[in-house]
Amino acid sequence: MNMHSSDATTAEEAIAAQEALPPLTNEDATRVAMQNTLLTPRFYTTDFDEMDAIDVTPVRAEWDKLIAQMKADPNKGHFKKTDDWDHVDWNGMEPKLKAEFIDFLISSCTAEFSGCVLYKEMKRRGSNEDITTLFQLMARDEARHAGFINDALREAGIAVNLGFLTQAKKYTYFRPKFIYYATYLSEKIGYARYITIFRHLEAHPEKRFHPIFKWFREWCNDEFSHGEAFALLMKTDPALTESRVNKLWIKFFLTAVFATMWVRDHQRPEFHKALGVDPAWYGQEVFRKTSEITRQVFPMTLDIDHPRWEPTLNRIQAANVQIAAGERQGGLRGKLKALGGRIRAGANFVSLLTIPVQKNAVPDSPRLEPVY
Ligand SMILES: [Fe+2]
Ligand SMILES: [Fe+2]
């Protein structure tokens, strides 16, 4: 038997292992993965030369420790189906839940793969050994994660065509510093999301309607390490987190990432009902954990208990429902409705940005261990 993506030591091997599986051309899944909206996972490209020039000397001791941990590869072989993988009754699944869950899996697979593509490219283009080593290790992990989600999708007769996606999906350019903020946050919020669901299902195993959730603990530890690497990268240049302009950017990214998660999760009511999770509770819980973690490197946290925070997120969510309804309706009236929704969403996003932040004194050493 050929190698499975979970045993691969590089992203290239993992992708090849996935591509070697029986062809399942599912145009629908790939079409969903191809979407580029404000709410769907994107693929990024950046100034690779600038990133290649990073000197990790100021954080050398912690850097070497982290890289050694990642090289030791505790999760090698983890991301594949074992006897713990319970039978999934896809045909018996309530249709609305099935649709939302498949959408969740496709979007998670795309997000994992988006990380893989960016990291793999950085590895390929760079010549700085510290940087290329890190990015090759992270690309390896993300390729395994995406491969595993694709294994789960395959049981439902669906798969995302990863090779095609790499070629055909549109890439969004971000300056390196925006890559740091956005990717650091997405790794840390990914950790917080996976571990919150894992702990919830540990307490309520009867709600675990799919076996993939059993894999979330080791999974989130990978994301945690990736986030640690970006925290160290940001520590190499104090201006990245301390200059006035960059503080504003950090606030912007925190707000955008949190608001996007809120809106996306509220689009999947049946999925959250099946898990026994209230999306508002889940959102706030994930924001709380993420905020606590980001204190390692960001000089502020958002005030998620501010009286305007949740109501404003809900208004953005409502505006988003209006946009979707307008787009479905089509014609001039539909277009106007969608436009109205966009203006409302934008105005409320600006309102979120006016909530004062809570200042944070950043510790000298950023390193953390996963504790949730
Ligand atoms: Fe991942
Ligand atoms: Fe990651």
Tab-separated table of C-alpha atoms and ligand atoms in Angstrom:
chain	number	residue	atom	x	y	z
A	1	MET	CA	0.000	0.000	0.000
A	2	ASN	CA	1.186	3.481	-0.728
A	3	MET	CA	2.039	5.991	1.942
A	4	HIS	CA	-0.804	7.851	3.625
A	5	SER	CA	-0.684	11.654	3.930
A	6	SER	CA	-0.491	11.358	7.738
A	7	ASP	CA	2.908	9.633	7.476
A	8	ALA	CA	4.368	12.074	4.993
A	9	THR	CA	7.391	14.047	6.099
A	10	THR	CA	6.892	16.849	3.604
A	11	ALA	CA	3.882	18.693	2.232
A	12	GLU	CA	4.719	17.489	-1.285
A	13	GLU	CA	4.577	13.853	-0.188
A	14	ALA	CA	1.302	14.387	1.648
A	15	ILE	CA	-0.333	16.036	-1.350
A	16	ALA	CA	0.953	13.301	-3.674
A	17	ALA	CA	-0.471	10.654	-1.311
A	18	GLN	CA	-3.856	12.352	-1.427
A	19	GLU	CA	-3.758	12.693	-5.198
A	20	ALA	CA	-2.931	8.984	-5.552
A	21	LEU	CA	-6.262	8.034	-3.974
A	22	PRO	CA	-9.032	6.914	-6.312
A	23	PRO	CA	-10.135	9.900	-8.352
A	24	LEU	CA	-13.267	11.494	-7.072
A	25	THR	CA	-13.948	14.441	-9.229
A	26	ASN	CA	-16.336	16.420	-7.216
A	27	GLU	CA	-16.852	19.662	-8.981
A	28	ASP	CA	-19.263	20.960	-6.359
A	29	ALA	CA	-16.786	20.657	-3.502
A	30	THR	CA	-13.987	22.202	-5.519
A	31	ARG	CA	-16.302	24.991	-6.660
A	32	VAL	CA	-17.139	25.787	-3.025
A	33	ALA	CA	-13.431	25.724	-2.174
A	34	MET	CA	-12.726	28.066	-5.106
A	35	GLN	CA	-15.048	30.796	-3.820
A	36	ASN	CA	-13.424	34.071	-2.850
A	37	THR	CA	-15.641	36.182	-0.657
A	38	LEU	CA	-14.960	38.064	2.549
A	39	LEU	CA	-16.131	35.001	4.453
A	40	THR	CA	-14.440	32.132	2.626
A	41	PRO	CA	-10.839	31.003	3.162
A	42	ARG	CA	-8.421	32.633	0.740
A	43	PHE	CA	-5.010	31.739	-0.637
A	44	TYR	CA	-2.227	34.229	0.034
A	45	THR	CA	1.004	35.263	-1.541
A	46	THR	CA	3.532	37.744	-0.184
A	47	ASP	CA	6.946	39.311	-0.585
A	48	PHE	CA	8.956	36.134	-0.051
A	49	ASP	CA	12.331	37.897	-0.280
A	50	GLU	CA	11.440	40.170	2.613
A	51	MET	CA	10.389	37.185	4.703
A	52	ASP	CA	13.529	35.320	3.736
A	53	ALA	CA	15.601	38.164	5.164
A	54	ILE	CA	14.290	37.713	8.726
A	55	ASP	CA	17.062	37.173	11.253
A	56	VAL	CA	15.914	35.083	14.216
A	57	THR	CA	19.035	35.811	16.293
A	58	PRO	CA	17.106	37.863	18.915
A	59	VAL	CA	14.929	34.823	19.698
A	60	ARG	CA	17.500	32.129	18.898
A	61	ALA	CA	17.211	30.021	22.086
A	62	GLU	CA	13.423	29.789	21.928
A	63	TRP	CA	13.487	29.352	18.182
A	64	ASP	CA	15.769	26.325	18.301
A	65	LYS	CA	13.622	24.721	20.991
A	66	LEU	CA	10.447	25.165	19.008
A	67	ILE	CA	11.984	23.855	15.784
A	68	ALA	CA	13.374	20.820	17.644
A	69	GLN	CA	9.874	20.087	18.978
A	70	MET	CA	8.381	20.332	15.507
A	71	LYS	CA	11.132	18.195	13.993
A	72	ALA	CA	10.518	15.511	16.633
A	73	ASP	CA	7.102	15.264	14.972
A	74	PRO	CA	4.907	13.874	17.777
A	75	ASN	CA	1.868	13.754	15.478
A	76	LYS	CA	3.408	11.728	12.673
A	77	GLY	CA	0.875	9.097	11.633
A	78	HIS	CA	-1.894	10.649	13.738
A	79	PHE	CA	-4.039	12.058	10.957
A	80	LYS	CA	-5.521	8.918	9.562
A	81	LYS	CA	-8.543	6.765	10.290
A	82	THR	CA	-8.019	4.067	12.923
A	83	ASP	CA	-10.307	1.722	14.859
A	84	ASP	CA	-11.447	4.800	16.755
A	85	TRP	CA	-13.043	6.069	13.588
A	86	ASP	CA	-16.714	5.191	14.106
A	87	HIS	CA	-18.951	4.421	11.184
A	88	VAL	CA	-20.587	7.564	9.809
A	89	ASP	CA	-24.163	7.203	8.626
A	90	TRP	CA	-24.081	9.897	5.953
A	91	ASN	CA	-27.358	8.730	4.424
A	92	GLY	CA	-29.162	8.795	7.741
A	93	MET	CA	-27.893	12.266	8.624
A	94	GLU	CA	-30.548	14.955	8.737
A	95	PRO	CA	-30.188	16.733	5.346
A	96	LYS	CA	-29.733	20.259	6.706
A	97	LEU	CA	-27.108	19.083	9.169
A	98	LYS	CA	-25.392	17.092	6.439
A	99	ALA	CA	-25.248	20.141	4.167
A	100	GLU	CA	-23.854	22.395	6.899
A	101	PHE	CA	-21.358	19.801	8.061
A	102	ILE	CA	-20.067	19.190	4.549
A	103	ASP	CA	-19.770	22.942	4.097
A	104	PHE	CA	-17.820	23.070	7.372
A	105	LEU	CA	-15.473	20.303	6.213
A	106	ILE	CA	-14.870	21.856	2.800
A	107	SER	CA	-14.191	25.249	4.298
A	108	SER	CA	-11.863	23.750	6.952
A	109	CYS	CA	-10.025	21.745	4.301
A	110	THR	CA	-9.570	24.887	2.192
A	111	ALA	CA	-8.323	26.865	5.184
A	112	GLU	CA	-5.822	24.148	6.131
A	113	PHE	CA	-4.665	23.889	2.564
A	114	SER	CA	-4.381	27.647	2.243
A	115	GLY	CA	-1.771	27.537	5.031
A	116	CYS	CA	-0.018	24.660	3.317
A	117	VAL	CA	0.246	26.473	-0.010
A	118	LEU	CA	1.612	29.663	1.536
A	119	TYR	CA	4.144	27.860	3.761
A	120	LYS	CA	5.253	25.537	0.971
A	121	GLU	CA	5.860	28.477	-1.319
A	122	MET	CA	7.905	30.279	1.329
A	123	LYS	CA	9.991	27.149	1.759
A	124	ARG	CA	10.500	26.844	-1.983
A	125	ARG	CA	11.478	30.467	-2.562
A	126	GLY	CA	13.627	31.055	0.495
A	127	SER	CA	17.311	30.480	1.130
A	128	ASN	CA	17.434	31.387	4.835
A	129	GLU	CA	17.740	28.027	6.538
A	130	ASP	CA	15.891	29.016	9.718
A	131	ILE	CA	12.947	30.261	7.748
A	132	THR	CA	12.776	27.479	5.163
A	133	THR	CA	13.035	24.807	7.874
A	134	LEU	CA	10.128	26.305	9.799
A	135	PHE	CA	7.938	26.722	6.742
A	136	GLN	CA	8.611	23.239	5.473
A	137	LEU	CA	7.567	21.792	8.861
A	138	MET	CA	4.388	23.862	8.986
A	139	ALA	CA	3.509	23.001	5.382
A	140	ARG	CA	3.907	19.319	6.261
A	141	ASP	CA	1.411	19.643	9.127
A	142	GLU	CA	-1.166	21.587	7.129
A	143	ALA	CA	-0.991	19.128	4.227
A	144	ARG	CA	-1.698	16.286	6.668
A	145	HIS	CA	-4.614	18.208	8.167
A	146	ALA	CA	-6.131	18.980	4.770
A	147	GLY	CA	-5.569	15.371	3.671
A	148	PHE	CA	-7.351	14.026	6.728
A	149	ILE	CA	-10.391	16.247	6.192
A	150	ASN	CA	-10.446	15.081	2.590
A	151	ASP	CA	-10.463	11.467	3.854
A	152	ALA	CA	-13.554	12.326	5.902
A	153	LEU	CA	-15.207	14.000	2.926
A	154	ARG	CA	-14.417	11.049	0.681
A	155	GLU	CA	-16.718	8.855	2.783
A	156	ALA	CA	-19.537	11.162	1.762
A	157	GLY	CA	-18.481	10.753	-1.888
A	158	ILE	CA	-16.835	14.170	-2.009
A	159	ALA	CA	-13.276	15.447	-2.184
A	160	VAL	CA	-11.588	18.761	-2.702
A	161	ASN	CA	-9.168	18.606	-5.610
A	162	LEU	CA	-6.078	20.022	-3.880
A	163	GLY	CA	-3.829	20.050	-6.945
A	164	PHE	CA	-6.435	21.862	-8.985
A	165	LEU	CA	-7.006	24.358	-6.197
A	166	THR	CA	-3.291	25.202	-6.052
A	167	GLN	CA	-3.302	25.993	-9.751
A	168	ALA	CA	-6.657	27.653	-10.168
A	169	LYS	CA	-7.568	29.509	-6.996
A	170	LYS	CA	-6.986	33.222	-6.932
A	171	TYR	CA	-4.147	34.379	-4.667
A	172	THR	CA	-4.452	37.519	-2.553
A	173	TYR	CA	-1.266	39.530	-1.978
A	174	PHE	CA	-0.522	40.549	1.607
A	175	ARG	CA	2.587	42.382	2.793
A	176	PRO	CA	4.676	40.203	5.135
A	177	LYS	CA	3.582	42.078	8.249
A	178	PHE	CA	-0.064	41.469	7.393
A	179	ILE	CA	0.753	37.804	6.846
A	180	TYR	CA	2.222	37.722	10.365
A	181	TYR	CA	-0.835	39.282	11.984
A	182	ALA	CA	-3.388	37.322	9.970
A	183	THR	CA	-1.613	33.968	10.067
A	184	TYR	CA	-0.599	34.228	13.707
A	185	LEU	CA	-4.219	34.943	14.581
A	186	SER	CA	-5.645	32.238	12.388
A	187	GLU	CA	-3.295	29.642	13.933
A	188	LYS	CA	-4.151	30.710	17.478
A	189	ILE	CA	-7.879	31.028	16.863
A	190	GLY	CA	-7.710	27.646	15.126
A	191	TYR	CA	-6.192	26.188	18.292
A	192	ALA	CA	-8.889	27.810	20.435
A	193	ARG	CA	-11.693	26.586	18.157
A	194	TYR	CA	-10.482	22.994	17.988
A	195	ILE	CA	-9.750	22.679	21.703
A	196	THR	CA	-13.067	24.267	22.752
A	197	ILE	CA	-15.005	21.759	20.647
A	198	PHE	CA	-12.804	18.910	21.849
A	199	ARG	CA	-13.345	19.760	25.546
A	200	HIS	CA	-17.063	20.272	25.027
A	201	LEU	CA	-17.404	16.841	23.405
A	202	GLU	CA	-15.268	15.259	26.073
A	203	ALA	CA	-17.947	16.391	28.545
A	204	HIS	CA	-20.826	15.506	26.186
A	205	PRO	CA	-19.699	12.496	24.111
A	206	GLU	CA	-23.292	11.791	23.052
A	207	LYS	CA	-23.136	14.957	20.937
A	208	ARG	CA	-20.160	13.765	18.909
A	209	PHE	CA	-21.975	13.058	15.659
A	210	HIS	CA	-18.777	12.476	13.655
A	211	PRO	CA	-15.485	10.781	14.643
A	212	ILE	CA	-13.218	13.525	13.280
A	213	PHE	CA	-13.721	15.503	16.502
A	214	LYS	CA	-11.779	12.822	18.393
A	215	TRP	CA	-8.661	13.941	16.518
A	216	PHE	CA	-8.952	17.593	17.537
A	217	ARG	CA	-6.629	17.595	20.554
A	218	GLU	CA	-3.421	16.647	18.739
A	219	TRP	CA	-4.612	18.711	15.832
A	220	CYS	CA	-4.924	21.891	17.872
A	221	ASN	CA	-1.455	21.340	19.317
A	222	ASP	CA	-0.021	21.557	15.799
A	223	GLU	CA	-1.842	24.854	15.283
A	224	PHE	CA	-0.588	26.058	18.644
A	225	SER	CA	3.049	25.473	17.627
A	226	HIS	CA	2.500	27.232	14.307
A	227	GLY	CA	1.168	30.229	16.212
A	228	GLU	CA	4.216	30.113	18.491
A	229	ALA	CA	6.484	30.329	15.461
A	230	PHE	CA	4.732	33.486	14.251
A	231	ALA	CA	4.891	34.978	17.749
A	232	LEU	CA	8.669	34.483	17.652
A	233	LEU	CA	8.906	35.934	14.136
A	234	MET	CA	7.073	39.053	15.309
A	235	LYS	CA	9.404	39.293	18.307
A	236	THR	CA	12.400	39.678	15.987
A	237	ASP	CA	11.231	43.204	15.125
A	238	PRO	CA	9.681	45.210	17.995
A	239	ALA	CA	8.235	47.814	15.587
A	240	LEU	CA	5.861	45.157	14.260
A	241	THR	CA	3.854	45.240	17.464
A	242	GLU	CA	4.851	48.525	19.059
A	243	SER	CA	4.630	51.285	16.471
A	244	ARG	CA	1.467	53.390	16.537
A	245	VAL	CA	0.407	52.451	13.029
A	246	ASN	CA	0.997	48.764	13.595
A	247	LYS	CA	-1.049	48.830	16.776
A	248	LEU	CA	-3.952	50.078	14.686
A	249	TRP	CA	-3.363	47.267	12.195
A	250	ILE	CA	-3.338	44.706	14.974
A	251	LYS	CA	-6.647	46.028	16.285
A	252	PHE	CA	-8.031	45.879	12.757
A	253	PHE	CA	-6.947	42.269	12.239
A	254	LEU	CA	-8.223	41.130	15.650
A	255	THR	CA	-11.601	42.707	14.933
A	256	ALA	CA	-11.806	41.354	11.381
A	257	VAL	CA	-10.836	37.804	12.361
A	258	PHE	CA	-13.261	37.702	15.300
A	259	ALA	CA	-16.153	39.234	13.341
A	260	THR	CA	-15.604	36.839	10.435
A	261	MET	CA	-15.706	33.860	12.745
A	262	TRP	CA	-18.910	35.110	14.368
A	263	VAL	CA	-20.713	35.543	11.052
A	264	ARG	CA	-19.443	32.266	9.580
A	265	ASP	CA	-20.444	30.205	12.609
A	266	HIS	CA	-23.900	31.760	12.789
A	267	GLN	CA	-24.444	30.550	9.233
A	268	ARG	CA	-24.374	26.951	10.508
A	269	PRO	CA	-27.197	26.696	13.078
A	270	GLU	CA	-27.908	22.969	12.575
A	271	PHE	CA	-24.250	22.035	12.907
A	272	HIS	CA	-23.970	23.857	16.225
A	273	LYS	CA	-27.321	22.486	17.429
A	274	ALA	CA	-26.125	18.934	16.753
A	275	LEU	CA	-22.962	19.601	18.769
A	276	GLY	CA	-25.071	21.117	21.542
A	277	VAL	CA	-23.164	24.383	21.266
A	278	ASP	CA	-24.660	27.870	21.266
A	279	PRO	CA	-22.681	29.762	18.591
A	280	ALA	CA	-22.690	32.979	20.664
A	281	TRP	CA	-21.302	31.155	23.704
A	282	TYR	CA	-18.800	29.339	21.490
A	283	GLY	CA	-17.710	32.579	19.813
A	284	GLN	CA	-17.118	34.396	23.081
A	285	GLU	CA	-15.334	31.397	24.584
A	286	VAL	CA	-12.985	31.171	21.590
A	287	PHE	CA	-12.380	34.949	21.638
A	288	ARG	CA	-11.559	34.765	25.349
A	289	LYS	CA	-8.990	31.995	24.885
A	290	THR	CA	-7.509	33.644	21.803
A	291	SER	CA	-7.246	37.017	23.582
A	292	GLU	CA	-5.526	35.418	26.544
A	293	ILE	CA	-2.985	33.741	24.246
A	294	THR	CA	-2.328	36.804	22.091
A	295	ARG	CA	-1.211	38.703	25.187
A	296	GLN	CA	2.107	36.927	24.551
A	297	VAL	CA	2.850	39.330	21.716
A	298	PHE	CA	0.068	41.890	21.065
A	299	PRO	CA	0.086	45.068	23.170
A	300	MET	CA	-3.714	45.039	23.484
A	301	THR	CA	-6.767	42.808	23.605
A	302	LEU	CA	-10.236	43.637	22.342
A	303	ASP	CA	-12.873	44.400	24.960
A	304	ILE	CA	-15.181	41.495	24.146
A	305	ASP	CA	-17.317	42.196	27.228
A	306	HIS	CA	-18.055	45.761	26.149
A	307	PRO	CA	-21.843	46.372	26.015
A	308	ARG	CA	-21.640	47.185	22.287
A	309	TRP	CA	-19.518	44.159	21.288
A	310	GLU	CA	-22.044	41.335	20.923
A	311	PRO	CA	-24.992	43.460	19.697
A	312	THR	CA	-22.768	44.937	16.973
A	313	LEU	CA	-21.522	41.494	15.906
A	314	ASN	CA	-25.163	40.427	15.673
A	315	ARG	CA	-25.954	43.409	13.473
A	316	ILE	CA	-23.101	42.457	11.134
A	317	GLN	CA	-24.516	38.949	11.054
A	318	ALA	CA	-27.992	40.305	10.202
A	319	ALA	CA	-26.490	42.503	7.486
A	320	ASN	CA	-24.824	39.429	6.089
A	321	VAL	CA	-28.142	37.578	5.907
A	322	GLN	CA	-29.499	40.583	4.002
A	323	ILE	CA	-26.569	40.489	1.537
A	324	ALA	CA	-27.111	36.781	0.875
A	325	ALA	CA	-30.865	37.277	0.418
A	326	GLY	CA	-30.261	40.146	-2.010
A	327	GLU	CA	-27.795	38.118	-4.039
A	328	ARG	CA	-30.208	35.185	-4.222
A	329	GLN	CA	-33.055	37.463	-5.268
A	330	GLY	CA	-31.058	39.095	-8.083
A	331	GLY	CA	-32.313	41.920	-10.303
A	332	LEU	CA	-32.174	45.578	-9.376
A	333	ARG	CA	-34.087	45.142	-6.119
A	334	GLY	CA	-31.872	42.277	-5.058
A	335	LYS	CA	-28.756	44.268	-5.880
A	336	LEU	CA	-29.985	47.225	-3.854
A	337	LYS	CA	-30.812	44.958	-0.949
A	338	ALA	CA	-27.318	43.444	-1.042
A	339	LEU	CA	-25.744	46.890	-1.307
A	340	GLY	CA	-27.741	48.056	1.716
A	341	GLY	CA	-26.476	45.001	3.606
A	342	ARG	CA	-22.869	45.790	2.699
A	343	ILE	CA	-23.198	49.374	3.885
A	344	ARG	CA	-24.771	48.201	7.146
A	345	ALA	CA	-22.074	45.572	7.670
A	346	GLY	CA	-19.327	48.126	6.969
A	347	ALA	CA	-20.820	50.742	9.303
A	348	ASN	CA	-21.134	48.215	12.103
A	349	PHE	CA	-17.592	46.988	11.558
A	350	VAL	CA	-16.380	50.572	11.950
A	351	SER	CA	-18.468	50.787	15.113
A	352	LEU	CA	-16.627	47.738	16.500
A	353	LEU	CA	-13.330	49.500	15.818
A	354	THR	CA	-14.411	52.441	17.991
A	355	ILE	CA	-14.665	50.230	21.110
A	356	PRO	CA	-11.587	51.071	23.231
A	357	VAL	CA	-9.040	48.259	23.590
A	358	GLN	CA	-7.570	46.910	26.811
A	359	LYS	CA	-3.854	47.585	27.032
A	360	ASN	CA	-1.503	44.714	27.672
A	361	ALA	CA	2.106	44.644	28.897
A	362	VAL	CA	3.834	42.114	26.662
A	363	PRO	CA	6.233	39.713	28.437
A	364	ASP	CA	9.880	39.514	27.342
A	365	SER	CA	9.610	35.885	26.390
A	366	PRO	CA	6.568	35.083	24.311
A	367	ARG	CA	6.695	31.284	24.579
A	368	LEU	CA	3.543	29.519	25.822
A	369	GLU	CA	2.389	25.937	26.157
A	370	PRO	CA	-1.151	24.864	25.279
A	371	VAL	CA	-3.127	24.827	28.543
A	372	TYR	CA	-6.815	24.618	27.603
B	1	FE	FE	-3.777	23.005	10.347
B	2	FE	FE	-1.565	25.651	11.344
